[in-house]
Coordinates of C-alpha atoms in Angstrom, one line a residue:
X268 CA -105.9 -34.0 -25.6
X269 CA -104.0 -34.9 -28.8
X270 CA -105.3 -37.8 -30.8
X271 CA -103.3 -39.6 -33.8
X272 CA -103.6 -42.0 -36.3
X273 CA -101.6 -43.9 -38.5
X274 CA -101.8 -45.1 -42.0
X275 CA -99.5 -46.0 -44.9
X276 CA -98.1 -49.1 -44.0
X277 CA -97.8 -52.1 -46.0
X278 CA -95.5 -55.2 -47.2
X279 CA -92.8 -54.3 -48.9
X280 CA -89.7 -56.0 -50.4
X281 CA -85.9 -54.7 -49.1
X282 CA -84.9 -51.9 -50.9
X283 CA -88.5 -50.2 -51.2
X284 CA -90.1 -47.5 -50.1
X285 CA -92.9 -47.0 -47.7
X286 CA -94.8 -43.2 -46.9
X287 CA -96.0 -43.0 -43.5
X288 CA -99.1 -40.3 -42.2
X289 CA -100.2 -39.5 -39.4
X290 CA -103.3 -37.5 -39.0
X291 CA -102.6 -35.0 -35.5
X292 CA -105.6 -33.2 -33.8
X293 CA -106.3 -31.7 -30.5
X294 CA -103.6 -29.1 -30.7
X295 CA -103.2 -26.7 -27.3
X296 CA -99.8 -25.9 -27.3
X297 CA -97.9 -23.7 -30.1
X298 CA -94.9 -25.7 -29.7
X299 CA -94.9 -29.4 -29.7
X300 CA -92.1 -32.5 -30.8
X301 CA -93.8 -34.7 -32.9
X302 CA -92.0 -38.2 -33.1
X303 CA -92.4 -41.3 -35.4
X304 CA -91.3 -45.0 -32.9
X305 CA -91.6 -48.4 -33.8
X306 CA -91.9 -51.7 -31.5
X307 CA -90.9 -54.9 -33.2
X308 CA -91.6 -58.4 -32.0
X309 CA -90.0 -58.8 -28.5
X310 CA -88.3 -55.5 -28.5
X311 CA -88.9 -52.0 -26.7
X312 CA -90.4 -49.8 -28.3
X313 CA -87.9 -47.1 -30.0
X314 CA -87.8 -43.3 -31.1
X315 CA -87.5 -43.3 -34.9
X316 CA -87.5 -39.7 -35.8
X317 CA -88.4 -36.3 -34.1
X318 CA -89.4 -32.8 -35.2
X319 CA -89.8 -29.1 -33.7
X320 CA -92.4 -26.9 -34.3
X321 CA -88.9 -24.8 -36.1
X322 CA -88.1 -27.7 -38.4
X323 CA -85.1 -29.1 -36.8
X324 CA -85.0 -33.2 -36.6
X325 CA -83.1 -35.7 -35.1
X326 CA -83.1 -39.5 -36.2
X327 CA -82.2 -42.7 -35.3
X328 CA -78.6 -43.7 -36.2
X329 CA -80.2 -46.8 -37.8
X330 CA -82.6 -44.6 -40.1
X331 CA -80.8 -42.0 -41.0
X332 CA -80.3 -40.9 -44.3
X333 CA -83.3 -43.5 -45.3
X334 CA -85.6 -41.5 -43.7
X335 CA -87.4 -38.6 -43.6
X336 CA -89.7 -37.1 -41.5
X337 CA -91.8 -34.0 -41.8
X338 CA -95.1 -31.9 -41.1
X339 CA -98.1 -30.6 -42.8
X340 CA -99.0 -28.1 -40.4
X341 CA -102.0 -26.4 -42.9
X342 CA -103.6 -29.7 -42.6
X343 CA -102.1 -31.3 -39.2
X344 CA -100.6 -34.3 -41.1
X345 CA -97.2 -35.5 -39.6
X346 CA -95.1 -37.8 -42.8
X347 CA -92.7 -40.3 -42.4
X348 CA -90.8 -41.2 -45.7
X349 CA -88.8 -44.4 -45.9
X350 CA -86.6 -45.3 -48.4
X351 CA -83.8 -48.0 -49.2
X352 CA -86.2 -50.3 -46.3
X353 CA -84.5 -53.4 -44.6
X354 CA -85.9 -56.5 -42.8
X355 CA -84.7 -55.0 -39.8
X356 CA -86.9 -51.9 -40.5
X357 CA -90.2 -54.4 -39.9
X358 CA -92.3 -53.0 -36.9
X359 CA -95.6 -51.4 -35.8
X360 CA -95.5 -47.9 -36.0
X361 CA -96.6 -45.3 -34.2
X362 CA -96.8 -41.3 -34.3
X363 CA -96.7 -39.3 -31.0
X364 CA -96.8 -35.7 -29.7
X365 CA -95.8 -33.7 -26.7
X366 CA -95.4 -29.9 -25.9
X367 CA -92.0 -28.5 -26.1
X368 CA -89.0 -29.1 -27.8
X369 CA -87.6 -32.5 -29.4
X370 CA -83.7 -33.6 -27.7
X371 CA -81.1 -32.4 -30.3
X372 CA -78.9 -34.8 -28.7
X373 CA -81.1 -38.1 -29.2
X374 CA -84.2 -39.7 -31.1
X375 CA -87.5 -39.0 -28.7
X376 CA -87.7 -41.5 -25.8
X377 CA -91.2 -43.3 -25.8
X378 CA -91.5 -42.5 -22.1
X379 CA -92.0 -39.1 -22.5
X380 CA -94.7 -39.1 -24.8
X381 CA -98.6 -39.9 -23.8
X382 CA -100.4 -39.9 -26.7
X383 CA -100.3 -42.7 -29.5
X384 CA -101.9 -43.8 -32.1
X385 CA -103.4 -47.7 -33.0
X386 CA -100.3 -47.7 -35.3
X387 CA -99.5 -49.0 -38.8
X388 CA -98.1 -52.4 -39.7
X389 CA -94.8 -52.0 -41.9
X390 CA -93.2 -55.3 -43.1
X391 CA -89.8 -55.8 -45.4
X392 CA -89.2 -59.2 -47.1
X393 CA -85.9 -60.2 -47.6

């Protein structure tokens, strides 16, 4: 089965900017959308960003354009670049995987996806 794990989190203050990896391994399946969620105190745990094996991404309207995610398939590394960071952006976060395609229409749902990894503490001061 696919395992993950996070790393890069840290304290920040609002307005920095945080680099998010996520080592991937136990690849079956060609095809797979790789997704980046977050679960802050008392809240559900929400898709952040998604990506196809092709490239194509879809984010959260509350992340876009701040930030980016993307894949290092040569060494099974999954990125998450944040940028311009906000209180509100404080969460655990976690990197997932599942076979197929990512929804074009709306950031991964957490339900879908089976495997996680012990996620990576991101904090923004005001």
């Amino acid at each position: 089965q696919i395992e993950l794990a996070e790393s890069g989190g840290g304290s920040v203050p609002s307005g920095g900017s945080l680099r998010l990896s996520c080592t991937v391994s136990g690849y079956t399946y060609n095809s797979y959308c790789m997704g980046w969620f977050r679960q802050a105190p008392g809240k559900e745990r929400e898709g952040v960003a998604g990506i196809d094996a092709d490239g194509s991404t879809i984010y959260a309207d509350s992340v876009k354009g701040r930030f980016t995610i993307s894949i290092d398939r040569g060494q099974n590394l999954l990125y998450l670049q944040m940028a311009n960071l906000k209180p509100e952006d404080t969460a655990m976060y976690y990197c997932s995987a599942r076979p197929g395609k990512c929804s074009q229409f709306r950031p991964p749902l957490p339900r879908l996806f089976n495997y996680w990894g012990q996620g990576t503490q991101v904090t923004v001061s005001s």
